[in-house]
Coordinates of C-alpha atoms in Angstrom, one line a residue:
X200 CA 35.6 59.4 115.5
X201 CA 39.1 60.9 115.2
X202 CA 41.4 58.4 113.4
X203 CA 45.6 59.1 112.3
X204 CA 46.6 56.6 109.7
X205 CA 49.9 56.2 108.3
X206 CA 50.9 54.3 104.9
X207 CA 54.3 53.4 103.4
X208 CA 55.3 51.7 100.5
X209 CA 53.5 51.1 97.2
X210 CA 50.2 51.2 96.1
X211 CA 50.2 49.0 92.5
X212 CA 47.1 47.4 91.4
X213 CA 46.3 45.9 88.0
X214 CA 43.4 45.9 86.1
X215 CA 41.7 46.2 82.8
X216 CA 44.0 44.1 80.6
X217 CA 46.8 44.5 82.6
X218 CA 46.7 48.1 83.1
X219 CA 47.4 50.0 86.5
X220 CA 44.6 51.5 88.1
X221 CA 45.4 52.4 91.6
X222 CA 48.7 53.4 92.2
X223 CA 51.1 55.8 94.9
X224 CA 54.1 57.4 93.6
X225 CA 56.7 59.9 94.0
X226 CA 54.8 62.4 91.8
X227 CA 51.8 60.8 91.0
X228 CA 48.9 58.8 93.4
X229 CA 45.2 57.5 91.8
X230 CA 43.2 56.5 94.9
X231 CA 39.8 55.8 93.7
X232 CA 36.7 55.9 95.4
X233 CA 35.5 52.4 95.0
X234 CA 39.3 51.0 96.5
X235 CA 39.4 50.4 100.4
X236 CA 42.3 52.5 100.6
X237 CA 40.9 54.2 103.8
X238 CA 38.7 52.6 106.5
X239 CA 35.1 52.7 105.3
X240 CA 31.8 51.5 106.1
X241 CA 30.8 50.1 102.9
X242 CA 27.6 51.9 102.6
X243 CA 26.0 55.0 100.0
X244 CA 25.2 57.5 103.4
X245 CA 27.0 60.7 102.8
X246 CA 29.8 61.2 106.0
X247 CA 31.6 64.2 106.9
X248 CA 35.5 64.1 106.2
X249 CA 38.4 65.7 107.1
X250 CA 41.3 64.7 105.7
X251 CA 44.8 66.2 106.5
X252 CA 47.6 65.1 103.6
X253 CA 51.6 65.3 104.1
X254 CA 53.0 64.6 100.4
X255 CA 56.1 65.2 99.2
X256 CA 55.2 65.1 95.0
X257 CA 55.8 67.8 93.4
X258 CA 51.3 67.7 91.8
X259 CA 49.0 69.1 93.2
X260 CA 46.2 66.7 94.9
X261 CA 42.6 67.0 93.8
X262 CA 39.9 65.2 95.6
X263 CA 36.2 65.5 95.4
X264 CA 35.8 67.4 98.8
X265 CA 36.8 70.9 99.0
X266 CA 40.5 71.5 99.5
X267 CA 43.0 74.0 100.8
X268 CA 46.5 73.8 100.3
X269 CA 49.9 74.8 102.2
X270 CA 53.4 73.4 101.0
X271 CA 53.8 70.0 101.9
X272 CA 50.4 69.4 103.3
X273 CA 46.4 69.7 101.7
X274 CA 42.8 69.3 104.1
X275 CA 40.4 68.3 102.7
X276 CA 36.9 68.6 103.8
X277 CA 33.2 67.6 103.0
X278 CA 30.3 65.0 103.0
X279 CA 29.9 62.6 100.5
X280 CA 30.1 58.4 100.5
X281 CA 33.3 58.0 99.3
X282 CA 36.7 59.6 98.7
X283 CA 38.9 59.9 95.9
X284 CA 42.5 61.5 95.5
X285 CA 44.5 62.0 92.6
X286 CA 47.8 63.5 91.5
X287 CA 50.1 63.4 88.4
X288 CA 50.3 65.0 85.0
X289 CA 46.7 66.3 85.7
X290 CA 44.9 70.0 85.1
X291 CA 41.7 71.4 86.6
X292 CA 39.5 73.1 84.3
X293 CA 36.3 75.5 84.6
X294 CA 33.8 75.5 82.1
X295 CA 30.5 76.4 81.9
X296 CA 30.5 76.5 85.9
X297 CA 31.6 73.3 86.2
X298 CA 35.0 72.0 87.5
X299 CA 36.9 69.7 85.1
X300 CA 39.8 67.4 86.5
X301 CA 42.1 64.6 84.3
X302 CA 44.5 65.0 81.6
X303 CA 44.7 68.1 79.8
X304 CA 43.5 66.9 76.5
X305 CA 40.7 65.3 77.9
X306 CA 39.7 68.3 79.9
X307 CA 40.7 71.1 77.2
X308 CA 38.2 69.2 75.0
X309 CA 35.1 71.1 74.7
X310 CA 32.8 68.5 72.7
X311 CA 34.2 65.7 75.7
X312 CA 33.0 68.1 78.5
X313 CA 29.7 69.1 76.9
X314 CA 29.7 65.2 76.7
X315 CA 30.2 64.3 80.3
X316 CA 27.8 67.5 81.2
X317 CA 24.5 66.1 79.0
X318 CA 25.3 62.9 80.6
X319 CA 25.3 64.5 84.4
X320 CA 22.2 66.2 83.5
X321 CA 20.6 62.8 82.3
X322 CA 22.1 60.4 85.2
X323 CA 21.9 62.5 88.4
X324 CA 19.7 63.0 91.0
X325 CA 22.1 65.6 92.9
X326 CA 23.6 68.8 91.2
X327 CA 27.0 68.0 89.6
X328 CA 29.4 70.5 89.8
X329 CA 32.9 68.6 89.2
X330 CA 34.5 65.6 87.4
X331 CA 37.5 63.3 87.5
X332 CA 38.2 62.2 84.3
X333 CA 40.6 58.8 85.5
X334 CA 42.2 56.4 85.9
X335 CA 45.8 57.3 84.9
X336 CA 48.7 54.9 83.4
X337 CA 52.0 54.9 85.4
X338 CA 53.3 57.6 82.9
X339 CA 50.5 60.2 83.8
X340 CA 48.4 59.7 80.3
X341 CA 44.8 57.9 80.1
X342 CA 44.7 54.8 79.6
X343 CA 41.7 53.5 76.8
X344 CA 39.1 53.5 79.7
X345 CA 38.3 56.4 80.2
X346 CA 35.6 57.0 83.1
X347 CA 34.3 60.4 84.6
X348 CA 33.3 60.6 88.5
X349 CA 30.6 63.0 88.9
X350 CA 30.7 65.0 92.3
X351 CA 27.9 66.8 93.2
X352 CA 28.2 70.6 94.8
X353 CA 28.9 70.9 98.6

C-alpha cells in the first residue's frame, strides 16, 4: 500500500500532570510510537516503512528506522511495529556501539546509559542497538518522566 498524507496545524497533547507529551512545532515535533499519529493497524507484527518527511525546523529528525537526510526533506526506512519521530533541542550519541538519542545531559551521562544498556540487556528479546530518551517539554528539556524506547538493530 502506497499512502500520501498531509497534516497542518498543531499537535498539543497533555499528559502527566499537565505536561505536554506529543507535540508539532516550528523547531521541535515528539511523535511517539504509542500515539495514532499515522494510520496503523493496532497490532505488535513488524511492517516495512517508508517514510518521506518535508520539514521546515531548523533540528534534525531522528526516528527509530534508519534515515537519510537532504535539506528540507528526511526518508526513513525500516521494519518494526511502530514509529516514532522526534526533533528539538536533542543530540545523538554513540557509546559502547549503541546509539543514544534525547537531551544532551541525559545522553552525555555515562552511569544513565550504562543504566538504560543493563536494563536492554535484562528486558529484551531482540538486540538493542538505539534509544530515545523522551518525552520533551515545549522548551526542549525533559520533563521528570523520563522514559527510554529501545529499538532493536535493522
Amino acid at each position: 500500500i502506497k499512502m500520501n498524507i498531509s497534516y497542518s496545524g498543531i499537535i498539543n497533547t497533555i499528559w502527566l500532570q499537565g505536561k505536554q507529551t506529543f507535540f508539532v512545532r516550528n523547531n521541535a515535533l515528539y511523535l511517539g510510537d504509542f500515539f495514532e499519529w499515522y494510520p496503523k493497524l493496532n497490532d505488535a507484527n513488524p511492517k516495512e516503512y517508508t517514510l518521506n518527511i518535508k520539514y521546515a525546523g531548523k533540528n534534525k529528525i531522528y526516528s527509530n528506522l534508519n534515515s537519510e537526510d537532504t535539506e528540507g526533506a528526511s526518508t526513513f526506512q525500516g521494519k518494526s511495529s511502530e514509529i516514532f519521530l522526534i526533533s528539538g533541542n536533542i543530540i545523538e550519541r554513540s557509546f559502547r556501539g549503541y546509539s543514544f538519542i534525547g537531551n544532551e545531559e541525559y545522553v552525555n551521562n555515562d552511569k544513565q546509559c550504562e543504566t538504560w544498556i543493563n536494563i536492554a540487556q535484562r528486558l529484551s528479546s531482540g538486540e538493542v542497538k538505539k534509544f530515545a530518551l523522551v518525552p520533551f517539554d515545549k522548551s526542549g528539556n525533559s520533563i521528570i518522566y523520563v522514559g527510554a524506547y529501545l529499538y532493536p538493530a535493522q
